[in-house]
mmCIF file with all atom_site columns, N, CA, C and O in Angstrom:
data_model
loop_
_atom_site.group_PDB
_atom_site.id
_atom_site.type_symbol
_atom_site.label_atom_id
_atom_site.label_alt_id
_atom_site.label_comp_id
_atom_site.label_asym_id
_atom_site.label_entity_id
_atom_site.label_seq_id
_atom_site.pdbx_PDB_ins_code
_atom_site.Cartn_x
_atom_site.Cartn_y
_atom_site.Cartn_z
_atom_site.occupancy
_atom_site.B_iso_or_equiv
_atom_site.pdbx_formal_charge
_atom_site.auth_seq_id
_atom_site.auth_comp_id
_atom_site.auth_asym_id
_atom_site.auth_atom_id
_atom_site.pdbx_PDB_model_num
ATOM 1   N N  . MET A 1 1  ? -20.580 19.541  17.886 1.00 67.00 ? 1  MET A N  1
ATOM 2   C CA . MET A 1 1  ? -20.244 18.327  17.157 1.00 67.00 ? 1  MET A CA 1
ATOM 3   C C  . MET A 1 1  ? -20.186 17.130  18.088 1.00 67.00 ? 1  MET A C  1
ATOM 4   O O  . MET A 1 1  ? -20.649 16.066  17.754 1.00 67.00 ? 1  MET A O  1
ATOM 5   N N  . GLY A 1 2  ? -19.609 17.257  19.253 1.00 93.00 ? 2  GLY A N  1
ATOM 6   C CA . GLY A 1 2  ? -19.549 16.135  20.192 1.00 93.00 ? 2  GLY A CA 1
ATOM 7   C C  . GLY A 1 2  ? -18.404 15.195  19.887 1.00 93.00 ? 2  GLY A C  1
ATOM 8   O O  . GLY A 1 2  ? -17.474 15.520  19.163 1.00 93.00 ? 2  GLY A O  1
ATOM 9   N N  . ILE A 1 3  ? -18.514 14.003  20.402 1.00 96.00 ? 3  ILE A N  1
ATOM 10  C CA . ILE A 1 3  ? -17.480 12.979  20.257 1.00 96.00 ? 3  ILE A CA 1
ATOM 11  C C  . ILE A 1 3  ? -17.942 11.950  19.235 1.00 96.00 ? 3  ILE A C  1
ATOM 12  O O  . ILE A 1 3  ? -19.055 11.434  19.325 1.00 96.00 ? 3  ILE A O  1
ATOM 13  N N  . GLN A 1 4  ? -17.074 11.649  18.285 1.00 97.00 ? 4  GLN A N  1
ATOM 14  C CA . GLN A 1 4  ? -17.331 10.567  17.338 1.00 97.00 ? 4  GLN A CA 1
ATOM 15  C C  . GLN A 1 4  ? -16.484 9.382   17.767 1.00 97.00 ? 4  GLN A C  1
ATOM 16  O O  . GLN A 1 4  ? -15.267 9.489   17.909 1.00 97.00 ? 4  GLN A O  1
ATOM 17  N N  . LEU A 1 5  ? -17.140 8.248   17.967 1.00 96.00 ? 5  LEU A N  1
ATOM 18  C CA . LEU A 1 5  ? -16.497 7.074   18.541 1.00 96.00 ? 5  LEU A CA 1
ATOM 19  C C  . LEU A 1 5  ? -16.452 5.933   17.532 1.00 96.00 ? 5  LEU A C  1
ATOM 20  O O  . LEU A 1 5  ? -17.438 5.662   16.851 1.00 96.00 ? 5  LEU A O  1
ATOM 21  N N  . GLY A 1 6  ? -15.308 5.273   17.454 1.00 96.00 ? 6  GLY A N  1
ATOM 22  C CA . GLY A 1 6  ? -15.165 4.055   16.672 1.00 96.00 ? 6  GLY A CA 1
ATOM 23  C C  . GLY A 1 6  ? -14.891 2.901   17.622 1.00 96.00 ? 6  GLY A C  1
ATOM 24  O O  . GLY A 1 6  ? -14.201 3.066   18.626 1.00 96.00 ? 6  GLY A O  1
ATOM 25  N N  . ILE A 1 7  ? -15.436 1.745   17.304 1.00 96.00 ? 7  ILE A N  1
ATOM 26  C CA . ILE A 1 7  ? -15.273 0.568   18.149 1.00 96.00 ? 7  ILE A CA 1
ATOM 27  C C  . ILE A 1 7  ? -14.296 -0.384  17.477 1.00 96.00 ? 7  ILE A C  1
ATOM 28  O O  . ILE A 1 7  ? -14.452 -0.720  16.300 1.00 96.00 ? 7  ILE A O  1
ATOM 29  N N  . VAL A 1 8  ? -13.285 -0.808  18.221 1.00 93.00 ? 8  VAL A N  1
ATOM 30  C CA . VAL A 1 8  ? -12.322 -1.791  17.718 1.00 93.00 ? 8  VAL A CA 1
ATOM 31  C C  . VAL A 1 8  ? -12.705 -3.142  18.292 1.00 93.00 ? 8  VAL A C  1
ATOM 32  O O  . VAL A 1 8  ? -12.639 -3.353  19.503 1.00 93.00 ? 8  VAL A O  1
ATOM 33  N N  . GLY A 1 9  ? -13.136 -4.019  17.409 1.00 92.00 ? 9  GLY A N  1
ATOM 34  C CA . GLY A 1 9  ? -13.620 -5.337  17.819 1.00 92.00 ? 9  GLY A CA 1
ATOM 35  C C  . GLY A 1 9  ? -15.122 -5.297  18.010 1.00 92.00 ? 9  GLY A C  1
ATOM 36  O O  . GLY A 1 9  ? -15.620 -4.641  18.921 1.00 92.00 ? 9  GLY A O  1
ATOM 37  N N  . TYR A 1 10 ? -15.866 -5.950  17.125 1.00 95.00 ? 10 TYR A N  1
ATOM 38  C CA . TYR A 1 10 ? -17.326 -5.903  17.207 1.00 95.00 ? 10 TYR A CA 1
ATOM 39  C C  . TYR A 1 10 ? -17.894 -7.288  17.498 1.00 95.00 ? 10 TYR A C  1
ATOM 40  O O  . TYR A 1 10 ? -18.879 -7.715  16.925 1.00 95.00 ? 10 TYR A O  1
ATOM 41  N N  . GLY A 1 11 ? -17.250 -7.977  18.442 1.00 90.00 ? 11 GLY A N  1
ATOM 42  C CA . GLY A 1 11 ? -17.784 -9.266  18.905 1.00 90.00 ? 11 GLY A CA 1
ATOM 43  C C  . GLY A 1 11 ? -18.912 -9.008  19.890 1.00 90.00 ? 11 GLY A C  1
ATOM 44  O O  . GLY A 1 11 ? -19.598 -7.996  19.819 1.00 90.00 ? 11 GLY A O  1
ATOM 45  N N  . GLY A 1 12 ? -19.085 -9.896  20.847 1.00 86.00 ? 12 GLY A N  1
ATOM 46  C CA . GLY A 1 12 ? -20.165 -9.759  21.822 1.00 86.00 ? 12 GLY A CA 1
ATOM 47  C C  . GLY A 1 12 ? -20.135 -8.448  22.587 1.00 86.00 ? 12 GLY A C  1
ATOM 48  O O  . GLY A 1 12 ? -21.157 -7.810  22.789 1.00 86.00 ? 12 GLY A O  1
ATOM 49  N N  . MET A 1 13 ? -18.963 -8.025  23.017 1.00 94.00 ? 13 MET A N  1
ATOM 50  C CA . MET A 1 13 ? -18.855 -6.781  23.776 1.00 94.00 ? 13 MET A CA 1
ATOM 51  C C  . MET A 1 13 ? -18.977 -5.543  22.880 1.00 94.00 ? 13 MET A C  1
ATOM 52  O O  . MET A 1 13 ? -19.387 -4.487  23.336 1.00 94.00 ? 13 MET A O  1
ATOM 53  N N  . GLY A 1 14 ? -18.615 -5.674  21.604 1.00 93.00 ? 14 GLY A N  1
ATOM 54  C CA . GLY A 1 14 ? -18.705 -4.536  20.687 1.00 93.00 ? 14 GLY A CA 1
ATOM 55  C C  . GLY A 1 14 ? -20.126 -4.023  20.559 1.00 93.00 ? 14 GLY A C  1
ATOM 56  O O  . GLY A 1 14 ? -20.379 -2.819  20.587 1.00 93.00 ? 14 GLY A O  1
ATOM 57  N N  . GLY A 1 15 ? -21.072 -4.935  20.419 1.00 93.00 ? 15 GLY A N  1
ATOM 58  C CA . GLY A 1 15 ? -22.481 -4.545  20.347 1.00 93.00 ? 15 GLY A CA 1
ATOM 59  C C  . GLY A 1 15 ? -22.937 -3.895  21.642 1.00 93.00 ? 15 GLY A C  1
ATOM 60  O O  . GLY A 1 15 ? -23.692 -2.924  21.638 1.00 93.00 ? 15 GLY A O  1
ATOM 61  N N  . PHE A 1 16 ? -22.465 -4.424  22.760 1.00 95.00 ? 16 PHE A N  1
ATOM 62  C CA . PHE A 1 16 ? -22.775 -3.857  24.074 1.00 95.00 ? 16 PHE A CA 1
ATOM 63  C C  . PHE A 1 16 ? -22.263 -2.417  24.163 1.00 95.00 ? 16 PHE A C  1
ATOM 64  O O  . PHE A 1 16 ? -22.983 -1.511  24.585 1.00 95.00 ? 16 PHE A O  1
ATOM 65  N N  . HIS A 1 17 ? -21.004 -2.215  23.770 1.00 96.00 ? 17 HIS A N  1
ATOM 66  C CA . HIS A 1 17 ? -20.434 -0.866  23.814 1.00 96.00 ? 17 HIS A CA 1
ATOM 67  C C  . HIS A 1 17 ? -21.166 0.080   22.870 1.00 96.00 ? 17 HIS A C  1
ATOM 68  O O  . HIS A 1 17 ? -21.396 1.244   23.204 1.00 96.00 ? 17 HIS A O  1
ATOM 69  N N  . HIS A 1 18 ? -21.540 -0.425  21.694 1.00 96.00 ? 18 HIS A N  1
ATOM 70  C CA . HIS A 1 18 ? -22.284 0.394   20.731 1.00 96.00 ? 18 HIS A CA 1
ATOM 71  C C  . HIS A 1 18 ? -23.604 0.877   21.334 1.00 96.00 ? 18 HIS A C  1
ATOM 72  O O  . HIS A 1 18 ? -23.922 2.064   21.313 1.00 96.00 ? 18 HIS A O  1
ATOM 73  N N  . ARG A 1 19 ? -24.367 -0.051  21.875 1.00 95.00 ? 19 ARG A N  1
ATOM 74  C CA . ARG A 1 19 ? -25.669 0.314   22.448 1.00 95.00 ? 19 ARG A CA 1
ATOM 75  C C  . ARG A 1 19 ? -25.524 1.314   23.590 1.00 95.00 ? 19 ARG A C  1
ATOM 76  O O  . ARG A 1 19 ? -26.263 2.289   23.671 1.00 95.00 ? 19 ARG A O  1
ATOM 77  N N  . ASN A 1 20 ? -24.578 1.080   24.477 1.00 96.00 ? 20 ASN A N  1
ATOM 78  C CA . ASN A 1 20 ? -24.451 1.938   25.652 1.00 96.00 ? 20 ASN A CA 1
ATOM 79  C C  . ASN A 1 20 ? -23.808 3.279   25.348 1.00 96.00 ? 20 ASN A C  1
ATOM 80  O O  . ASN A 1 20 ? -24.243 4.305   25.884 1.00 96.00 ? 20 ASN A O  1
ATOM 81  N N  . ALA A 1 21 ? -22.812 3.309   24.481 1.00 97.00 ? 21 ALA A N  1
ATOM 82  C CA . ALA A 1 21 ? -22.193 4.590   24.121 1.00 97.00 ? 21 ALA A CA 1
ATOM 83  C C  . ALA A 1 21 ? -23.192 5.473   23.377 1.00 97.00 ? 21 ALA A C  1
ATOM 84  O O  . ALA A 1 21 ? -23.165 6.702   23.510 1.00 97.00 ? 21 ALA A O  1
ATOM 85  N N  . SER A 1 22 ? -24.091 4.847   22.610 1.00 95.00 ? 22 SER A N  1
ATOM 86  C CA . SER A 1 22 ? -25.096 5.604   21.863 1.00 95.00 ? 22 SER A CA 1
ATOM 87  C C  . SER A 1 22 ? -26.079 6.329   22.783 1.00 95.00 ? 22 SER A C  1
ATOM 88  O O  . SER A 1 22 ? -26.742 7.275   22.367 1.00 95.00 ? 22 SER A O  1
ATOM 89  N N  . LYS A 1 23 ? -26.172 5.890   24.018 1.00 97.00 ? 23 LYS A N  1
ATOM 90  C CA . LYS A 1 23 ? -27.086 6.513   24.979 1.00 97.00 ? 23 LYS A CA 1
ATOM 91  C C  . LYS A 1 23 ? -26.493 7.752   25.646 1.00 97.00 ? 23 LYS A C  1
ATOM 92  O O  . LYS A 1 23 ? -27.201 8.479   26.333 1.00 97.00 ? 23 LYS A O  1
ATOM 93  N N  . ILE A 1 24 ? -25.208 7.988   25.450 1.00 97.00 ? 24 ILE A N  1
ATOM 94  C CA . ILE A 1 24 ? -24.537 9.102   26.108 1.00 97.00 ? 24 ILE A CA 1
ATOM 95  C C  . ILE A 1 24 ? -24.702 10.363  25.264 1.00 97.00 ? 24 ILE A C  1
ATOM 96  O O  . ILE A 1 24 ? -24.374 10.369  24.066 1.00 97.00 ? 24 ILE A O  1
ATOM 97  N N  . GLU A 1 25 ? -25.209 11.411  25.889 1.00 96.00 ? 25 GLU A N  1
ATOM 98  C CA . GLU A 1 25 ? -25.411 12.667  25.183 1.00 96.00 ? 25 GLU A CA 1
ATOM 99  C C  . GLU A 1 25 ? -24.082 13.197  24.659 1.00 96.00 ? 25 GLU A C  1
ATOM 100 O O  . GLU A 1 25 ? -23.069 13.210  25.375 1.00 96.00 ? 25 GLU A O  1
ATOM 101 N N  . GLY A 1 26 ? -24.071 13.582  23.393 1.00 97.00 ? 26 GLY A N  1
ATOM 102 C CA . GLY A 1 26 ? -22.873 14.142  22.786 1.00 97.00 ? 26 GLY A CA 1
ATOM 103 C C  . GLY A 1 26 ? -21.939 13.122  22.167 1.00 97.00 ? 26 GLY A C  1
ATOM 104 O O  . GLY A 1 26 ? -20.906 13.474  21.608 1.00 97.00 ? 26 GLY A O  1
ATOM 105 N N  . VAL A 1 27 ? -22.294 11.827  22.252 1.00 97.00 ? 27 VAL A N  1
ATOM 106 C CA . VAL A 1 27 ? -21.459 10.775  21.663 1.00 97.00 ? 27 VAL A CA 1
ATOM 107 C C  . VAL A 1 27 ? -22.193 10.173  20.466 1.00 97.00 ? 27 VAL A C  1
ATOM 108 O O  . VAL A 1 27 ? -23.367 9.816   20.555 1.00 97.00 ? 27 VAL A O  1
ATOM 109 N N  . GLN A 1 28 ? -21.476 10.074  19.359 1.00 96.00 ? 28 GLN A N  1
ATOM 110 C CA . GLN A 1 28 ? -22.010 9.448   18.156 1.00 96.00 ? 28 GLN A CA 1
ATOM 111 C C  . GLN A 1 28 ? -21.076 8.305   17.777 1.00 96.00 ? 28 GLN A C  1
ATOM 112 O O  . GLN A 1 28 ? -19.894 8.519   17.491 1.00 96.00 ? 28 GLN A O  1
ATOM 113 N N  . VAL A 1 29 ? -21.587 7.080   17.792 1.00 97.00 ? 29 VAL A N  1
ATOM 114 C CA . VAL A 1 29 ? -20.794 5.926   17.377 1.00 97.00 ? 29 VAL A CA 1
ATOM 115 C C  . VAL A 1 29 ? -20.879 5.870   15.849 1.00 97.00 ? 29 VAL A C  1
ATOM 116 O O  . VAL A 1 29 ? -21.960 5.778   15.283 1.00 97.00 ? 29 VAL A O  1
ATOM 117 N N  . VAL A 1 30 ? -19.717 5.961   15.186 1.00 96.00 ? 30 VAL A N  1
ATOM 118 C CA . VAL A 1 30 ? -19.717 6.109   13.734 1.00 96.00 ? 30 VAL A CA 1
ATOM 119 C C  . VAL A 1 30 ? -19.184 4.907   12.970 1.00 96.00 ? 30 VAL A C  1
ATOM 120 O O  . VAL A 1 30 ? -19.472 4.747   11.784 1.00 96.00 ? 30 VAL A O  1
ATOM 121 N N  . GLY A 1 31 ? -18.396 4.051   13.614 1.00 96.00 ? 31 GLY A N  1
ATOM 122 C CA . GLY A 1 31 ? -17.827 2.940   12.881 1.00 96.00 ? 31 GLY A CA 1
ATOM 123 C C  . GLY A 1 31 ? -17.306 1.855   13.788 1.00 96.00 ? 31 GLY A C  1
ATOM 124 O O  . GLY A 1 31 ? -17.178 2.035   15.002 1.00 96.00 ? 31 GLY A O  1
ATOM 125 N N  . ALA A 1 32 ? -17.008 0.714   13.161 1.00 96.00 ? 32 ALA A N  1
ATOM 126 C CA . ALA A 1 32 ? -16.464 -0.418  13.907 1.00 96.00 ? 32 ALA A CA 1
ATOM 127 C C  . ALA A 1 32 ? -15.482 -1.167  13.028 1.00 96.00 ? 32 ALA A C  1
ATOM 128 O O  . ALA A 1 32 ? -15.714 -1.379  11.837 1.00 96.00 ? 32 ALA A O  1
ATOM 129 N N  . TYR A 1 33 ? -14.374 -1.574  13.634 1.00 94.00 ? 33 TYR A N  1
ATOM 130 C CA . TYR A 1 33 ? -13.353 -2.382  12.972 1.00 94.00 ? 33 TYR A CA 1
ATOM 131 C C  . TYR A 1 33 ? -13.362 -3.773  13.590 1.00 94.00 ? 33 TYR A C  1
ATOM 132 O O  . TYR A 1 33 ? -13.524 -3.924  14.803 1.00 94.00 ? 33 TYR A O  1
ATOM 133 N N  . ASP A 1 34 ? -13.173 -4.777  12.751 1.00 93.00 ? 34 ASP A N  1
ATOM 134 C CA . ASP A 1 34 ? -13.008 -6.138  13.256 1.00 93.00 ? 34 ASP A CA 1
ATOM 135 C C  . ASP A 1 34 ? -12.179 -6.933  12.260 1.00 93.00 ? 34 ASP A C  1
ATOM 136 O O  . ASP A 1 34 ? -12.169 -6.619  11.058 1.00 93.00 ? 34 ASP A O  1
ATOM 137 N N  . ILE A 1 35 ? -11.473 -7.943  12.745 1.00 90.00 ? 35 ILE A N  1
ATOM 138 C CA . ILE A 1 35 ? -10.675 -8.795  11.864 1.00 90.00 ? 35 ILE A CA 1
ATOM 139 C C  . ILE A 1 35 ? -11.530 -9.832  11.157 1.00 90.00 ? 35 ILE A C  1
ATOM 140 O O  . ILE A 1 35 ? -11.077 -10.485 10.219 1.00 90.00 ? 35 ILE A O  1
ATOM 141 N N  . ASP A 1 36 ? -12.771 -9.977  11.609 1.00 92.00 ? 36 ASP A N  1
ATOM 142 C CA . ASP A 1 36 ? -13.699 -10.952 11.033 1.00 92.00 ? 36 ASP A CA 1
ATOM 143 C C  . ASP A 1 36 ? -14.717 -10.216 10.155 1.00 92.00 ? 36 ASP A C  1
ATOM 144 O O  . ASP A 1 36 ? -15.500 -9.405  10.657 1.00 92.00 ? 36 ASP A O  1
ATOM 145 N N  . PRO A 1 37 ? -14.721 -10.489 8.838  1.00 94.00 ? 37 PRO A N  1
ATOM 146 C CA . PRO A 1 37 ? -15.659 -9.780  7.956  1.00 94.00 ? 37 PRO A CA 1
ATOM 147 C C  . PRO A 1 37 ? -17.127 -10.000 8.313  1.00 94.00 ? 37 PRO A C  1
ATOM 148 O O  . PRO A 1 37 ? -17.965 -9.141  8.046  1.00 94.00 ? 37 PRO A O  1
ATOM 149 N N  . VAL A 1 38 ? -17.442 -11.115 8.934  1.00 95.00 ? 38 VAL A N  1
ATOM 150 C CA . VAL A 1 38 ? -18.826 -11.363 9.357  1.00 95.00 ? 38 VAL A CA 1
ATOM 151 C C  . VAL A 1 38 ? -19.223 -10.376 10.451 1.00 95.00 ? 38 VAL A C  1
ATOM 152 O O  . VAL A 1 38 ? -20.331 -9.842  10.454 1.00 95.00 ? 38 VAL A O  1
ATOM 153 N N  . ARG A 1 39 ? -18.314 -10.108 11.395 1.00 95.00 ? 39 ARG A N  1
ATOM 154 C CA . ARG A 1 39 ? -18.602 -9.150  12.466 1.00 95.00 ? 39 ARG A CA 1
ATOM 155 C C  . ARG A 1 39 ? -18.700 -7.733  11.916 1.00 95.00 ? 39 ARG A C  1
ATOM 156 O O  . ARG A 1 39 ? -19.477 -6.914  12.402 1.00 95.00 ? 39 ARG A O  1
ATOM 157 N N  . VAL A 1 40 ? -17.913 -7.438  10.876 1.00 95.00 ? 40 VAL A N  1
ATOM 158 C CA . VAL A 1 40 ? -18.007 -6.127  10.216 1.00 95.00 ? 40 VAL A CA 1
ATOM 159 C C  . VAL A 1 40 ? -19.394 -5.981  9.598  1.00 95.00 ? 40 VAL A C  1
ATOM 160 O O  . VAL A 1 40 ? -20.021 -4.919  9.704  1.00 95.00 ? 40 VAL A O  1
ATOM 161 N N  . GLN A 1 41 ? -19.886 -7.035  8.994  1.00 96.00 ? 41 GLN A N  1
ATOM 162 C CA . GLN A 1 41 ? -21.227 -7.003  8.404  1.00 96.00 ? 41 GLN A CA 1
ATOM 163 C C  . GLN A 1 41 ? -22.285 -6.770  9.476  1.00 96.00 ? 41 GLN A C  1
ATOM 164 O O  . GLN A 1 41 ? -23.232 -6.011  9.274  1.00 96.00 ? 41 GLN A O  1
ATOM 165 N N  . VAL A 1 42 ? -22.126 -7.402  10.630 1.00 96.00 ? 42 VAL A N  1
ATOM 166 C CA . VAL A 1 42 ? -23.071 -7.194  11.742 1.00 96.00 ? 42 VAL A CA 1
ATOM 167 C C  . VAL A 1 42 ? -23.055 -5.731  12.172 1.00 96.00 ? 42 VAL A C  1
ATOM 168 O O  . VAL A 1 42 ? -24.103 -5.128  12.398 1.00 96.00 ? 42 VAL A O  1
ATOM 169 N N  . ALA A 1 43 ? -21.874 -5.145  12.248 1.00 96.00 ? 43 ALA A N  1
ATOM 170 C CA . ALA A 1 43 ? -21.762 -3.719  12.615 1.00 96.00 ? 43 ALA A CA 1
ATOM 171 C C  . ALA A 1 43 ? -22.470 -2.852  11.587 1.00 96.00 ? 43 ALA A C  1
ATOM 172 O O  . ALA A 1 43 ? -23.198 -1.912  11.945 1.00 96.00 ? 43 ALA A O  1
ATOM 173 N N  . GLU A 1 44 ? -22.281 -3.164  10.303 1.00 97.00 ? 44 GLU A N  1
ATOM 174 C CA . GLU A 1 44 ? -22.939 -2.391  9.250  1.00 97.00 ? 44 GLU A CA 1
ATOM 175 C C  . GLU A 1 44 ? -24.453 -2.524  9.327  1.00 97.00 ? 44 GLU A C  1
ATOM 176 O O  . GLU A 1 44 ? -25.183 -1.543  9.124  1.00 97.00 ? 44 GLU A O  1
ATOM 177 N N  . GLU A 1 45 ? -24.936 -3.710  9.649  1.00 96.00 ? 45 GLU A N  1
ATOM 178 C CA . GLU A 1 45 ? -26.382 -3.922  9.795  1.00 96.00 ? 45 GLU A CA 1
ATOM 179 C C  . GLU A 1 45 ? -26.935 -3.161  10.999 1.00 96.00 ? 45 GLU A C  1
ATOM 180 O O  . GLU A 1 45 ? -28.134 -2.915  11.083 1.00 96.00 ? 45 GLU A O  1
ATOM 181 N N  . SER A 1 46 ? -26.043 -2.791  11.923 1.00 95.00 ? 46 SER A N  1
ATOM 182 C CA . SER A 1 46 ? -26.440 -2.001  13.091 1.00 95.00 ? 46 SER A CA 1
ATOM 183 C C  . SER A 1 46 ? -26.325 -0.502  12.830 1.00 95.00 ? 46 SER A C  1
ATOM 184 O O  . SER A 1 46 ? -26.463 0.295   13.746 1.00 95.00 ? 46 SER A O  1
ATOM 185 N N  . GLY A 1 47 ? -26.014 -0.148  11.584 1.00 95.00 ? 47 GLY A N  1
ATOM 186 C CA . GLY A 1 47 ? -25.977 1.256   11.215 1.00 95.00 ? 47 GLY A CA 1
ATOM 187 C C  . GLY A 1 47 ? -24.607 1.913   11.273 1.00 95.00 ? 47 GLY A C  1
ATOM 188 O O  . GLY A 1 47 ? -24.502 3.129   11.118 1.00 95.00 ? 47 GLY A O  1
ATOM 189 N N  . LEU A 1 48 ? -23.554 1.125   11.485 1.00 97.00 ? 48 LEU A N  1
ATOM 190 C CA . LEU A 1 48 ? -22.213 1.690   11.569 1.00 97.00 ? 48 LEU A CA 1
ATOM 191 C C  . LEU A 1 48 ? -21.466 1.527   10.251 1.00 97.00 ? 48 LEU A C  1
ATOM 192 O O  . LEU A 1 48 ? -21.813 0.676   9.429  1.00 97.00 ? 48 LEU A O  1
ATOM 193 N N  . ARG A 1 49 ? -20.434 2.327   10.085 1.00 97.00 ? 49 ARG A N  1
ATOM 194 C CA . ARG A 1 49 ? -19.511 2.130   8.972  1.00 97.00 ? 49 ARG A CA 1
ATOM 195 C C  . ARG A 1 49 ? -18.583 0.994   9.382  1.00 97.00 ? 49 ARG A C  1
ATOM 196 O O  . ARG A 1 49 ? -17.881 1.086   10.387 1.00 97.00 ? 49 ARG A O  1
ATOM 197 N N  . GLY A 1 50 ? -18.581 -0.091  8.627  1.00 96.00 ? 50 GLY A N  1
ATOM 198 C CA . GLY A 1 50 ? -17.748 -1.231  8.937  1.00 96.00 ? 50 GLY A CA 1
ATOM 199 C C  . GLY A 1 50 ? -16.386 -1.107  8.285  1.00 96.00 ? 50 GLY A C  1
ATOM 200 O O  . GLY A 1 50 ? -16.268 -0.684  7.135  1.00 96.00 ? 50 GLY A O  1
ATOM 201 N N  . ILE A 1 51 ? -15.351 -1.476  9.026  1.00 92.00 ? 51 ILE A N  1
ATOM 202 C CA . ILE A 1 51 ? -13.981 -1.392  8.525  1.00 92.00 ? 51 ILE A CA 1
ATOM 203 C C  . ILE A 1 51 ? -13.329 -2.757  8.686  1.00 92.00 ? 51 ILE A C  1
ATOM 204 O O  . ILE A 1 51 ? -13.262 -3.299  9.789  1.00 92.00 ? 51 ILE A O  1
ATOM 205 N N  . PHE A 1 52 ? -12.852 -3.283  7.573  1.00 90.00 ? 52 PHE A N  1
ATOM 206 C CA . PHE A 1 52 ? -12.159 -4.571  7.573  1.00 90.00 ? 52 PHE A CA 1
ATOM 207 C C  . PHE A 1 52 ? -10.878 -4.415  6.782  1.00 90.00 ? 52 PHE A C  1
ATOM 208 O O  . PHE A 1 52 ? -10.898 -3.952  5.643  1.00 90.00 ? 52 PHE A O  1
ATOM 209 N N  . VAL A 1 53 ? -9.755  -4.768  7.385  1.00 80.00 ? 53 VAL A N  1
ATOM 210 C CA . VAL A 1 53 ? -8.471  -4.756  6.699  1.00 80.00 ? 53 VAL A CA 1
ATOM 211 C C  . VAL A 1 53 ? -7.938  -6.180  6.742  1.00 80.00 ? 53 VAL A C  1
ATOM 212 O O  . VAL A 1 53 ? -7.601  -6.676  7.831  1.00 80.00 ? 53 VAL A O  1
ATOM 213 N N  . PRO A 1 54 ? -7.862  -6.864  5.592  1.00 78.00 ? 54 PRO A N  1
ATOM 214 C CA . PRO A 1 54 ? -7.330  -8.231  5.601  1.00 78.00 ? 54 PRO A CA 1
ATOM 215 C C  . PRO A 1 54 ? -5.941  -8.250  6.216  1.00 78.00 ? 54 PRO A C  1
ATOM 216 O O  . PRO A 1 54 ? -5.081  -7.451  5.883  1.00 78.00 ? 54 PRO A O  1
ATOM 217 N N  . GLY A 1 55 ? -5.732  -9.132  7.170  1.00 75.00 ? 55 GLY A N  1
ATOM 218 C CA . GLY A 1 55 ? -4.452  -9.210  7.854  1.00 75.00 ? 55 GLY A CA 1
ATOM 219 C C  . GLY A 1 55 ? -4.357  -8.306  9.071  1.00 75.00 ? 55 GLY A C  1
ATOM 220 O O  . GLY A 1 55 ? -3.360  -8.305  9.771  1.00 75.00 ? 55 GLY A O  1
ATOM 221 N N  . GLY A 1 56 ? -5.385  -7.533  9.329  1.00 70.00 ? 56 GLY A N  1
ATOM 222 C CA . GLY A 1 56 ? -5.398  -6.662  10.500 1.00 70.00 ? 56 GLY A CA 1
ATOM 223 C C  . GLY A 1 56 ? -4.627  -5.368  10.279 1.00 70.00 ? 56 GLY A C  1
ATOM 224 O O  . GLY A 1 56 ? -4.143  -5.071  9.200  1.00 70.00 ? 56 GLY A O  1
ATOM 225 N N  . PHE A 1 57 ? -4.515  -4.589  11.336 1.00 65.00 ? 57 PHE A N  1
ATOM 226 C CA . PHE A 1 57 ? -3.851  -3.293  11.253 1.00 65.00 ? 57 PHE A CA 1
ATOM 227 C C  . PHE A 1 57 ? -2.360  -3.419  10.970 1.00 65.00 ? 57 PHE A C  1
ATOM 228 O O  . PHE A 1 57 ? -1.715  -2.466  10.572 1.00 65.00 ? 57 PHE A O  1
ATOM 229 N N  . ALA A 1 58 ? -1.778  -4.598  11.197 1.00 64.00 ? 58 ALA A N  1
ATOM 230 C CA . ALA A 1 58 ? -0.347  -4.772  10.940 1.00 64.00 ? 58 ALA A CA 1
ATOM 231 C C  . ALA A 1 58 ? -0.013  -4.543  9.468  1.00 64.00 ? 58 ALA A C  1
ATOM 232 O O  . ALA A 1 58 ? 1.113   -4.237  9.122  1.00 64.00 ? 58 ALA A O  1
ATOM 233 N N  . CYS A 1 59 ? -1.014  -4.669  8.599  1.00 56.00 ? 59 CYS A N  1
ATOM 234 C CA . CYS A 1 59 ? -0.797  -4.493  7.149  1.00 56.00 ? 59 CYS A CA 1
ATOM 235 C C  . CYS A 1 59 ? -0.907  -3.035  6.730  1.00 56.00 ? 59 CYS A C  1
ATOM 236 O O  . CYS A 1 59 ? -0.586  -2.700  5.592  1.00 56.00 ? 59 CYS A O  1
ATOM 237 N N  . VAL A 1 60 ? -1.370  -2.182  7.582  1.00 52.00 ? 60 VAL A N  1
ATOM 238 C CA . VAL A 1 60 ? -1.588  -0.766  7.226  1.00 52.00 ? 60 VAL A CA 1
ATOM 239 C C  . VAL A 1 60 ? -0.319  0.012   7.370  1.00 52.00 ? 60 VAL A C  1
ATOM 240 O O  . VAL A 1 60 ? 0.451   -0.110  8.232  1.00 52.00 ? 60 VAL A O  1
#
């Protein structure tokens, strides 16, 4: 099965981490969380499950 990785924050560095983690054998990047719905959409367009919680994790 390997490692399933989620990225917290999909700004400029989030895409970088997604691309590089995807190159590691046994690692599958599966989702990304961001406080900005636009960045969540970018993550989804990159093939990830996007997670957006209005108000951030403090509301969960």
